[in-house]
PDB file of C-alpha atoms in Angstrom:
ATOM      1  CA  MET A   1      24.487  -8.276   5.702  1.00 75.00           C
ATOM      2  CA  THR A   2      21.431  -9.259   3.659  1.00 94.00           C
ATOM      3  CA  THR A   3      18.152  -8.515   5.427  1.00 95.00           C
ATOM      4  CA  HIS A   4      14.504  -9.335   4.890  1.00 94.00           C
ATOM      5  CA  TYR A   5      12.316  -6.221   5.116  1.00 96.00           C
ATOM      6  CA  PHE A   6       8.804  -6.816   6.446  1.00 97.00           C
ATOM      7  CA  GLU A   7       5.811  -4.610   7.323  1.00 98.00           C
ATOM      8  CA  HIS A   8       2.706  -5.512   9.309  1.00 97.00           C
ATOM      9  CA  PRO A   9      -0.423  -3.357   9.856  1.00 97.00           C
ATOM     10  CA  LEU A  10      -1.942  -3.172  13.333  1.00 97.00           C
ATOM     11  CA  ASN A  11      -5.477  -2.206  12.291  1.00 95.00           C
ATOM     12  CA  GLU A  12      -7.783  -3.051   9.417  1.00 95.00           C
ATOM     13  CA  LYS A  13      -7.699   0.370   7.755  1.00 95.00           C
ATOM     14  CA  THR A  14      -3.904   0.368   7.562  1.00 97.00           C
ATOM     15  CA  ARG A  15      -4.086  -3.183   6.197  1.00 97.00           C
ATOM     16  CA  ILE A  16      -6.231  -1.844   3.326  1.00 97.00           C
ATOM     17  CA  TYR A  17      -3.879   1.110   2.768  1.00 98.00           C
ATOM     18  CA  LEU A  18      -0.893  -1.230   2.401  1.00 98.00           C
ATOM     19  CA  ARG A  19      -2.809  -3.463  -0.008  1.00 98.00           C
ATOM     20  CA  VAL A  20      -3.760  -0.470  -2.151  1.00 98.00           C
ATOM     21  CA  GLU A  21      -0.132   0.714  -2.102  1.00 98.00           C
ATOM     22  CA  ALA A  22       0.978  -2.706  -3.351  1.00 98.00           C
ATOM     23  CA  LEU A  23      -1.636  -2.644  -6.114  1.00 98.00           C
ATOM     24  CA  LEU A  24      -0.569   0.855  -7.205  1.00 97.00           C
ATOM     25  CA  ASN A  25       3.045  -0.320  -7.375  1.00 97.00           C
ATOM     26  CA  GLN A  26       2.007  -3.266  -9.528  1.00 96.00           C
ATOM     27  CA  LEU A  27       0.069  -0.947 -11.828  1.00 95.00           C
ATOM     28  CA  ASN A  28       3.021   1.399 -12.258  1.00 94.00           C
ATOM     29  CA  ILE A  29       5.359  -1.446 -13.148  1.00 93.00           C
ATOM     30  CA  ALA A  30       2.957  -3.312 -15.428  1.00 94.00           C
ATOM     31  CA  ALA A  31       1.740  -0.181 -17.275  1.00 92.00           C
ATOM     32  CA  ASP A  32       4.795  -0.262 -19.538  1.00 87.00           C
ATOM     33  CA  PHE A  33       3.608  -3.583 -21.034  1.00 88.00           C
ATOM     34  CA  ASN A  34       7.190  -4.680 -21.567  1.00 83.00           C
ATOM     35  CA  ASP A  35       6.173  -8.284 -22.141  1.00 84.00           C
ATOM     36  CA  ASP A  36       3.083 -10.114 -23.369  1.00 81.00           C
ATOM     37  CA  MET A  37       1.841 -11.030 -19.891  1.00 88.00           C
ATOM     38  CA  GLN A  38       2.074  -7.699 -18.094  1.00 93.00           C
ATOM     39  CA  HIS A  39      -1.445  -6.769 -19.159  1.00 92.00           C
ATOM     40  CA  LEU A  40      -2.704  -9.579 -16.892  1.00 92.00           C
ATOM     41  CA  VAL A  41      -0.968  -8.018 -13.880  1.00 94.00           C
ATOM     42  CA  PHE A  42      -2.181  -4.557 -14.870  1.00 96.00           C
ATOM     43  CA  PHE A  43      -5.876  -5.388 -15.246  1.00 96.00           C
ATOM     44  CA  ARG A  44      -5.973  -7.755 -12.268  1.00 95.00           C
ATOM     45  CA  SER A  45      -4.439  -5.053 -10.055  1.00 96.00           C
ATOM     46  CA  LEU A  46      -6.876  -2.470 -11.408  1.00 97.00           C
ATOM     47  CA  PHE A  47      -9.912  -4.680 -10.822  1.00 96.00           C
ATOM     48  CA  ASP A  48      -8.693  -5.727  -7.362  1.00 96.00           C
ATOM     49  CA  MET A  49      -8.508  -2.041  -6.500  1.00 96.00           C
ATOM     50  CA  LEU A  50     -12.058  -1.473  -7.715  1.00 96.00           C
ATOM     51  CA  GLU A  51     -13.191  -4.283  -5.413  1.00 95.00           C
ATOM     52  CA  ILE A  52     -11.606  -2.468  -2.483  1.00 96.00           C
ATOM     53  CA  PHE A  53     -13.223   0.839  -3.488  1.00 95.00           C
ATOM     54  CA  GLU A  54     -16.620  -0.873  -3.411  1.00 93.00           C
ATOM     55  CA  GLN A  55     -16.035  -2.227   0.099  1.00 91.00           C
ATOM     56  CA  ILE A  56     -14.827   0.920   1.868  1.00 91.00           C
ATOM     57  CA  GLN A  57     -15.245   4.683   1.472  1.00 92.00           C
ATOM     58  CA  LEU A  58     -11.506   5.005   1.009  1.00 95.00           C
ATOM     59  CA  LYS A  59     -11.494   8.652  -0.011  1.00 95.00           C
ATOM     60  CA  SER A  60     -13.252   9.896   3.120  1.00 95.00           C
ATOM     61  CA  GLU A  61     -11.204   7.642   5.422  1.00 95.00           C
ATOM     62  CA  LEU A  62      -7.934   8.780   3.882  1.00 97.00           C
ATOM     63  CA  ALA A  63      -8.998  12.429   4.046  1.00 96.00           C
ATOM     64  CA  LYS A  64      -9.763  12.092   7.774  1.00 96.00           C
ATOM     65  CA  ASP A  65      -6.404  10.435   8.446  1.00 96.00           C
ATOM     66  CA  ILE A  66      -4.476  13.129   6.570  1.00 96.00           C
ATOM     67  CA  GLU A  67      -6.395  15.793   8.486  1.00 95.00           C
ATOM     68  CA  LYS A  68      -5.269  14.131  11.748  1.00 94.00           C
ATOM     69  CA  GLN A  69      -1.683  14.305  10.540  1.00 94.00           C
ATOM     70  CA  ARG A  70      -2.114  17.967   9.630  1.00 94.00           C
ATOM     71  CA  LEU A  71      -3.384  18.807  13.135  1.00 94.00           C
ATOM     72  CA  THR A  72      -0.494  16.895  14.696  1.00 92.00           C
ATOM     73  CA  TYR A  73       2.117  18.773  12.672  1.00 92.00           C
ATOM     74  CA  ARG A  74       0.455  22.150  13.215  1.00 93.00           C
ATOM     75  CA  ALA A  75       0.748  21.608  16.966  1.00 92.00           C
ATOM     76  CA  TRP A  76       4.555  21.672  16.529  1.00 91.00           C
ATOM     77  CA  LEU A  77       4.632  25.130  14.963  1.00 91.00           C
ATOM     78  CA  ASP A  78       6.832  27.577  16.901  1.00 86.00           C
ATOM     79  CA  ILE A  79       8.013  24.847  19.276  1.00 88.00           C
ATOM     80  CA  ASP A  80      11.680  25.178  20.252  1.00 88.00           C
ATOM     81  CA  GLY A  81      13.907  22.441  18.882  1.00 87.00           C
ATOM     82  CA  VAL A  82      11.653  21.694  15.894  1.00 88.00           C
ATOM     83  CA  ASP A  83      12.986  22.448  12.399  1.00 90.00           C
ATOM     84  CA  GLN A  84      10.351  25.020  11.443  1.00 92.00           C
ATOM     85  CA  GLU A  85      11.394  25.257   7.795  1.00 92.00           C
ATOM     86  CA  MET A  86      11.031  21.505   7.323  1.00 93.00           C
ATOM     87  CA  LEU A  87       7.769  21.515   9.291  1.00 93.00           C
ATOM     88  CA  ARG A  88       6.228  24.226   7.115  1.00 94.00           C
ATOM     89  CA  GLU A  89       7.314  22.352   4.002  1.00 95.00           C
ATOM     90  CA  ILE A  90       5.574  19.230   5.290  1.00 95.00           C
ATOM     91  CA  LEU A  91       2.450  21.208   6.149  1.00 95.00           C
ATOM     92  CA  ASN A  92       2.348  22.779   2.675  1.00 96.00           C
ATOM     93  CA  ASN A  93       2.607  19.314   1.154  1.00 96.00           C
ATOM     94  CA  VAL A  94      -0.142  18.027   3.440  1.00 96.00           C
ATOM     95  CA  ASP A  95      -2.408  20.998   2.627  1.00 95.00           C
ATOM     96  CA  ASN A  96      -1.923  20.661  -1.138  1.00 96.00           C
ATOM     97  CA  THR A  97      -2.418  16.904  -1.125  1.00 96.00           C
ATOM     98  CA  HIS A  98      -5.528  17.152   1.048  1.00 96.00           C
ATOM     99  CA  SER A  99      -7.033  19.806  -1.243  1.00 96.00           C
ATOM    100  CA  LYS A 100      -6.448  17.667  -4.344  1.00 96.00           C
ATOM    101  CA  LEU A 101      -7.922  14.669  -2.591  1.00 96.00           C
ATOM    102  CA  MET A 102     -11.089  16.509  -1.589  1.00 96.00           C
ATOM    103  CA  ALA A 103     -11.517  17.873  -5.141  1.00 96.00           C
ATOM    104  CA  ALA A 104     -11.081  14.442  -6.744  1.00 95.00           C
ATOM    105  CA  GLU A 105     -13.889  12.198  -7.929  1.00 94.00           C
ATOM    106  CA  ARG A 106     -14.955   9.243  -5.844  1.00 93.00           C
ATOM    107  CA  PHE A 107     -12.191   6.675  -6.202  1.00 95.00           C
ATOM    108  CA  GLY A 108     -12.823   4.388  -9.157  1.00 95.00           C
ATOM    109  CA  GLN A 109     -15.808   6.311 -10.530  1.00 95.00           C
ATOM    110  CA  SER A 110     -14.424   6.939 -14.028  1.00 96.00           C
ATOM    111  CA  LEU A 111     -12.949   3.429 -14.132  1.00 97.00           C
ATOM    112  CA  ARG A 112     -16.332   1.872 -13.409  1.00 95.00           C
ATOM    113  CA  GLU A 113     -17.900   4.050 -16.122  1.00 96.00           C
ATOM    114  CA  ASP A 114     -15.297   3.077 -18.733  1.00 96.00           C
ATOM    115  CA  ARG A 115     -17.068   0.867 -21.303  1.00 96.00           C
ATOM    116  CA  PHE A 116     -14.034  -1.241 -22.197  1.00 97.00           C
ATOM    117  CA  LEU A 117     -13.055  -1.897 -18.563  1.00 97.00           C
ATOM    118  CA  SER A 118     -16.637  -2.766 -17.664  1.00 94.00           C
ATOM    119  CA  THR A 119     -16.798  -5.232 -20.532  1.00 93.00           C
ATOM    120  CA  ILE A 120     -13.685  -7.172 -19.595  1.00 94.00           C
ATOM    121  CA  ARG A 121     -14.054  -6.949 -15.808  1.00 93.00           C
ATOM    122  CA  GLN A 122     -17.115  -9.204 -15.839  1.00 85.00           C
ATOM    123  CA  ARG A 123     -15.147 -12.267 -16.893  1.00 86.00           C
ATOM    124  CA  PHE A 124     -11.553 -11.372 -16.088  1.00 85.00           C
ATOM    125  CA  ASN A 125     -11.476 -13.192 -12.753  1.00 80.00           C
ATOM    126  CA  LEU A 126     -12.649 -16.485 -14.202  1.00 84.00           C
ATOM    127  CA  PRO A 127      -9.905 -19.142 -13.947  1.00 86.00           C
ATOM    128  CA  GLY A 128      -8.113 -18.780 -17.268  1.00 83.00           C
ATOM    129  CA  GLY A 129     -10.747 -16.245 -18.269  1.00 80.00           C
ATOM    130  CA  SER A 130      -8.378 -14.016 -20.220  1.00 82.00           C
ATOM    131  CA  CYS A 131      -8.469 -16.330 -23.244  1.00 88.00           C
ATOM    132  CA  CYS A 132      -9.552 -14.689 -26.489  1.00 89.00           C
ATOM    133  CA  PHE A 133     -12.861 -16.598 -26.629  1.00 91.00           C
ATOM    134  CA  ASP A 134     -13.774 -15.392 -23.123  1.00 90.00           C
ATOM    135  CA  LEU A 135     -12.653 -11.795 -23.655  1.00 92.00           C
ATOM    136  CA  PRO A 136     -12.649 -10.924 -27.374  1.00 94.00           C
ATOM    137  CA  ALA A 137     -12.630  -7.190 -26.545  1.00 94.00           C
ATOM    138  CA  LEU A 138      -9.410  -7.635 -24.579  1.00 94.00           C
ATOM    139  CA  HIS A 139      -7.944  -9.739 -27.381  1.00 94.00           C
ATOM    140  CA  HIS A 140      -8.652  -6.888 -29.816  1.00 95.00           C
ATOM    141  CA  TRP A 141      -7.185  -4.279 -27.431  1.00 95.00           C
ATOM    142  CA  LEU A 142      -3.977  -6.295 -27.089  1.00 93.00           C
ATOM    143  CA  HIS A 143      -3.442  -5.960 -30.845  1.00 93.00           C
ATOM    144  CA  LEU A 144      -3.714  -2.173 -30.828  1.00 94.00           C
ATOM    145  CA  PRO A 145      -0.504  -0.162 -31.385  1.00 93.00           C
ATOM    146  CA  GLU A 146       1.745   0.059 -28.338  1.00 90.00           C
ATOM    147  CA  GLU A 147       1.215   3.811 -28.069  1.00 92.00           C
ATOM    148  CA  ALA A 148      -2.560   3.381 -27.920  1.00 94.00           C
ATOM    149  CA  LYS A 149      -2.371   0.799 -25.136  1.00 93.00           C
ATOM    150  CA  LYS A 150       0.019   2.906 -23.073  1.00 91.00           C
ATOM    151  CA  SER A 151      -2.177   5.957 -23.605  1.00 94.00           C
ATOM    152  CA  ASP A 152      -5.189   4.049 -22.255  1.00 96.00           C
ATOM    153  CA  ALA A 153      -3.205   2.787 -19.276  1.00 95.00           C
ATOM    154  CA  HIS A 154      -1.948   6.259 -18.410  1.00 93.00           C
ATOM    155  CA  LYS A 155      -5.479   7.667 -18.712  1.00 95.00           C
ATOM    156  CA  TRP A 156      -6.845   5.061 -16.303  1.00 97.00           C
ATOM    157  CA  MET A 157      -3.984   5.612 -13.877  1.00 96.00           C
ATOM    158  CA  ALA A 158      -4.369   9.402 -14.014  1.00 95.00           C
ATOM    159  CA  SER A 159      -7.764   9.029 -12.342  1.00 95.00           C
ATOM    160  CA  LEU A 160      -5.963   7.349  -9.429  1.00 96.00           C
ATOM    161  CA  LYS A 161      -3.334  10.072  -9.016  1.00 96.00           C
ATOM    162  CA  PRO A 162      -5.059  11.897  -6.108  1.00 96.00           C
ATOM    163  CA  LEU A 163      -5.349   8.548  -4.310  1.00 96.00           C
ATOM    164  CA  SER A 164      -1.729   7.665  -5.025  1.00 97.00           C
ATOM    165  CA  GLU A 165      -0.398  11.025  -3.820  1.00 97.00           C
ATOM    166  CA  ALA A 166      -2.525  11.065  -0.664  1.00 97.00           C
ATOM    167  CA  LEU A 167      -1.793   7.462   0.257  1.00 98.00           C
ATOM    168  CA  THR A 168       1.935   7.871  -0.372  1.00 98.00           C
ATOM    169  CA  LEU A 169       1.979  10.967   1.832  1.00 97.00           C
ATOM    170  CA  TRP A 170       0.098   9.310   4.697  1.00 98.00           C
ATOM    171  CA  LEU A 171       2.210   6.152   4.602  1.00 98.00           C
ATOM    172  CA  ASN A 172       5.499   8.059   4.343  1.00 97.00           C
ATOM    173  CA  LEU A 173       4.645  10.322   7.283  1.00 97.00           C
ATOM    174  CA  THR A 174       3.429   7.337   9.297  1.00 97.00           C
ATOM    175  CA  ARG A 175       6.568   5.302   8.583  1.00 97.00           C
ATOM    176  CA  GLU A 176       8.767   8.216   9.613  1.00 95.00           C
ATOM    177  CA  THR A 177       7.245   8.288  13.112  1.00 94.00           C
ATOM    178  CA  GLY A 178       9.044   5.089  14.081  1.00 96.00           C
ATOM    179  CA  ASP A 179      12.794   4.751  14.597  1.00 96.00           C
ATOM    180  CA  PHE A 180      14.464   1.372  14.163  1.00 97.00           C
ATOM    181  CA  HIS A 181      15.813  -0.255  17.316  1.00 97.00           C
ATOM    182  CA  ASN A 182      17.820  -3.431  17.822  1.00 98.00           C
ATOM    183  CA  ILE A 183      15.615  -6.148  19.322  1.00 98.00           C
ATOM    184  CA  ALA A 184      16.273  -9.709  20.497  1.00 98.00           C
ATOM    185  CA  ALA A 185      13.571 -12.363  20.137  1.00 98.00           C
ATOM    186  CA  HIS A 186      14.399 -15.066  22.675  1.00 97.00           C
ATOM    187  CA  SER A 187      13.592 -18.570  21.417  1.00 97.00           C
ATOM    188  CA  GLY A 188      12.029 -16.945  18.367  1.00 97.00           C
ATOM    189  CA  PHE A 189       9.425 -14.893  20.280  1.00 98.00           C
ATOM    190  CA  TYR A 190       9.000 -11.214  21.111  1.00 98.00           C
ATOM    191  CA  GLN A 191       6.094  -9.163  22.448  1.00 97.00           C
ATOM    192  CA  SER A 192       5.659  -5.556  23.465  1.00 97.00           C
ATOM    193  CA  ASP A 193       3.210  -2.764  24.128  1.00 94.00           C
ATOM    194  CA  ALA A 194       2.511  -0.044  21.577  1.00 92.00           C
ATOM    195  CA  ASP A 195       0.849   3.363  21.690  1.00 89.00           C
ATOM    196  CA  GLU A 196      -1.848   3.786  19.050  1.00 90.00           C
ATOM    197  CA  ALA A 197       0.491   2.209  16.478  1.00 95.00           C
ATOM    198  CA  ASN A 198      -0.407   1.650  12.822  1.00 97.00           C
ATOM    199  CA  ILE A 199       2.533  -0.252  11.308  1.00 97.00           C
ATOM    200  CA  LEU A 200       5.349  -2.492  12.488  1.00 98.00           C
ATOM    201  CA  ARG A 201       8.489  -2.435  10.332  1.00 98.00           C
ATOM    202  CA  LEU A 202      11.040  -5.231  10.680  1.00 98.00           C
ATOM    203  CA  GLU A 203      14.517  -5.810   9.280  1.00 98.00           C
ATOM    204  CA  ILE A 204      15.402  -9.496   9.697  1.00 98.00           C
ATOM    205  CA  PRO A 205      18.851 -10.896   8.813  1.00 98.00           C
ATOM    206  CA  MET A 206      18.443 -13.577   6.166  1.00 97.00           C
ATOM    207  CA  HIS A 207      20.969 -15.948   7.748  1.00 96.00           C
ATOM    208  CA  TYR A 208      18.414 -16.892  10.415  1.00 97.00           C
ATOM    209  CA  ASP A 209      16.203 -18.363   7.632  1.00 97.00           C
ATOM    210  CA  VAL A 210      13.021 -17.285   9.425  1.00 98.00           C
ATOM    211  CA  TYR A 211       9.939 -15.221   8.740  1.00 98.00           C
ATOM    212  CA  PRO A 212       7.590 -13.485  11.236  1.00 98.00           C
ATOM    213  CA  MET A 213       4.007 -14.281  12.176  1.00 98.00           C
ATOM    214  CA  ILE A 214       2.564 -11.222  13.902  1.00 97.00           C
ATOM    215  CA  SER A 215      -0.587 -10.811  15.949  1.00 96.00           C
ATOM    216  CA  GLY A 216      -1.881  -7.882  17.907  1.00 93.00           C
ATOM    217  CA  HIS A 217      -3.484  -4.476  17.638  1.00 90.00           C
ATOM    218  CA  LYS A 218      -2.599  -0.809  17.990  1.00 87.00           C
ATOM    219  CA  ASN A 219      -1.687  -1.127  21.694  1.00 92.00           C
ATOM    220  CA  ARG A 220       0.028  -4.521  21.933  1.00 96.00           C
ATOM    221  CA  PHE A 221       1.618  -7.035  19.579  1.00 97.00           C
ATOM    222  CA  ALA A 222       3.499 -10.327  19.526  1.00 98.00           C
ATOM    223  CA  ILE A 223       6.001 -11.624  16.970  1.00 98.00           C
ATOM    224  CA  LYS A 224       6.682 -15.339  16.524  1.00 98.00           C
ATOM    225  CA  PHE A 225       9.374 -16.385  14.076  1.00 98.00           C
ATOM    226  CA  LEU A 226       8.965 -19.540  12.001  1.00 98.00           C
ATOM    227  CA  ASP A 227      11.721 -21.519  10.296  1.00 98.00           C
ATOM    228  CA  PHE A 228      11.300 -21.182   6.546  1.00 97.00           C
ATOM    229  CA  SER A 229      12.509 -24.727   5.824  1.00 95.00           C
ATOM    230  CA  SER A 230      10.278 -26.556   8.325  1.00 96.00           C
ATOM    231  CA  GLY A 231       7.437 -24.085   8.922  1.00 94.00           C
ATOM    232  CA  GLN A 232       7.804 -24.778  12.648  1.00 97.00           C
ATOM    233  CA  ALA A 233       8.312 -22.224  15.418  1.00 97.00           C
ATOM    234  CA  SER A 234      11.950 -21.197  15.632  1.00 97.00           C
ATOM    235  CA  THR A 235      13.898 -21.838  18.836  1.00 96.00           C
ATOM    236  CA  GLN A 236      16.739 -19.505  17.860  1.00 96.00           C
ATOM    237  CA  ASN A 237      17.569 -16.269  19.627  1.00 98.00           C
ATOM    238  CA  ILE A 238      17.020 -13.832  16.774  1.00 98.00           C
ATOM    239  CA  GLU A 239      18.423 -10.324  16.649  1.00 98.00           C
ATOM    240  CA  PHE A 240      16.482  -8.007  14.339  1.00 98.00           C
ATOM    241  CA  ARG A 241      15.542  -4.346  13.982  1.00 98.00           C
ATOM    242  CA  LEU A 242      12.050  -3.051  14.720  1.00 98.00           C
ATOM    243  CA  ALA A 243      10.242   0.279  14.216  1.00 98.00           C
ATOM    244  CA  VAL A 244       6.803   0.920  15.703  1.00 97.00           C
ATOM    245  CA  CYS A 245       5.021   3.584  13.630  1.00 97.00           C
ATOM    246  CA  SER A 246       1.998   5.560  14.852  1.00 92.00           C
TER     247      SER A 246
END
């Protein structure tokens, strides 16, 4: 059965984490420059990320959240019924990732100091602003050998590696806290309590032809399904799978 996978954050910080994850994924895909337009995705994703870095102290927030996870997992040491070998492996990964994160530069620092990126960032977000007459430096860069462009891209992305590793770790551990359960939304609506939750994960069968609109916060949420074709609230009884991740 074909399903629609959907995630929704239940607080603003997790919302930012998921946006940064999406931007990192776009960067990784576009960095190969397999077609003539992928550079637009690459630079737009990079500059969107810099905007986020300027709005929030992401490094310190992420470090605090990973430290909370470390304390939670340490509390399970020597507890009967807990796979201690797996737990110690997780803790080693958490310790190593946290150390690399704390030793890293402030996110985006070297990118902001890069002369070429600074030159093209100023006008890149203009509507149609990637034309050669708006960004002659970018036009020149696009005509460099493929190896040179990929080398630059990998250099820029290397500065984001501590962020990528730490964010991937936090999101993976957070997602694993929630098990999927079968849920029924009567007349297209479902609501429930939560306990300090960060992310809702949904698996929705495509044959219902609906998508979710979710509201709520870490302790309570509501899901209303809308018909894709009409945009109106669905009146169907919809069976889906839901995981609440803390």
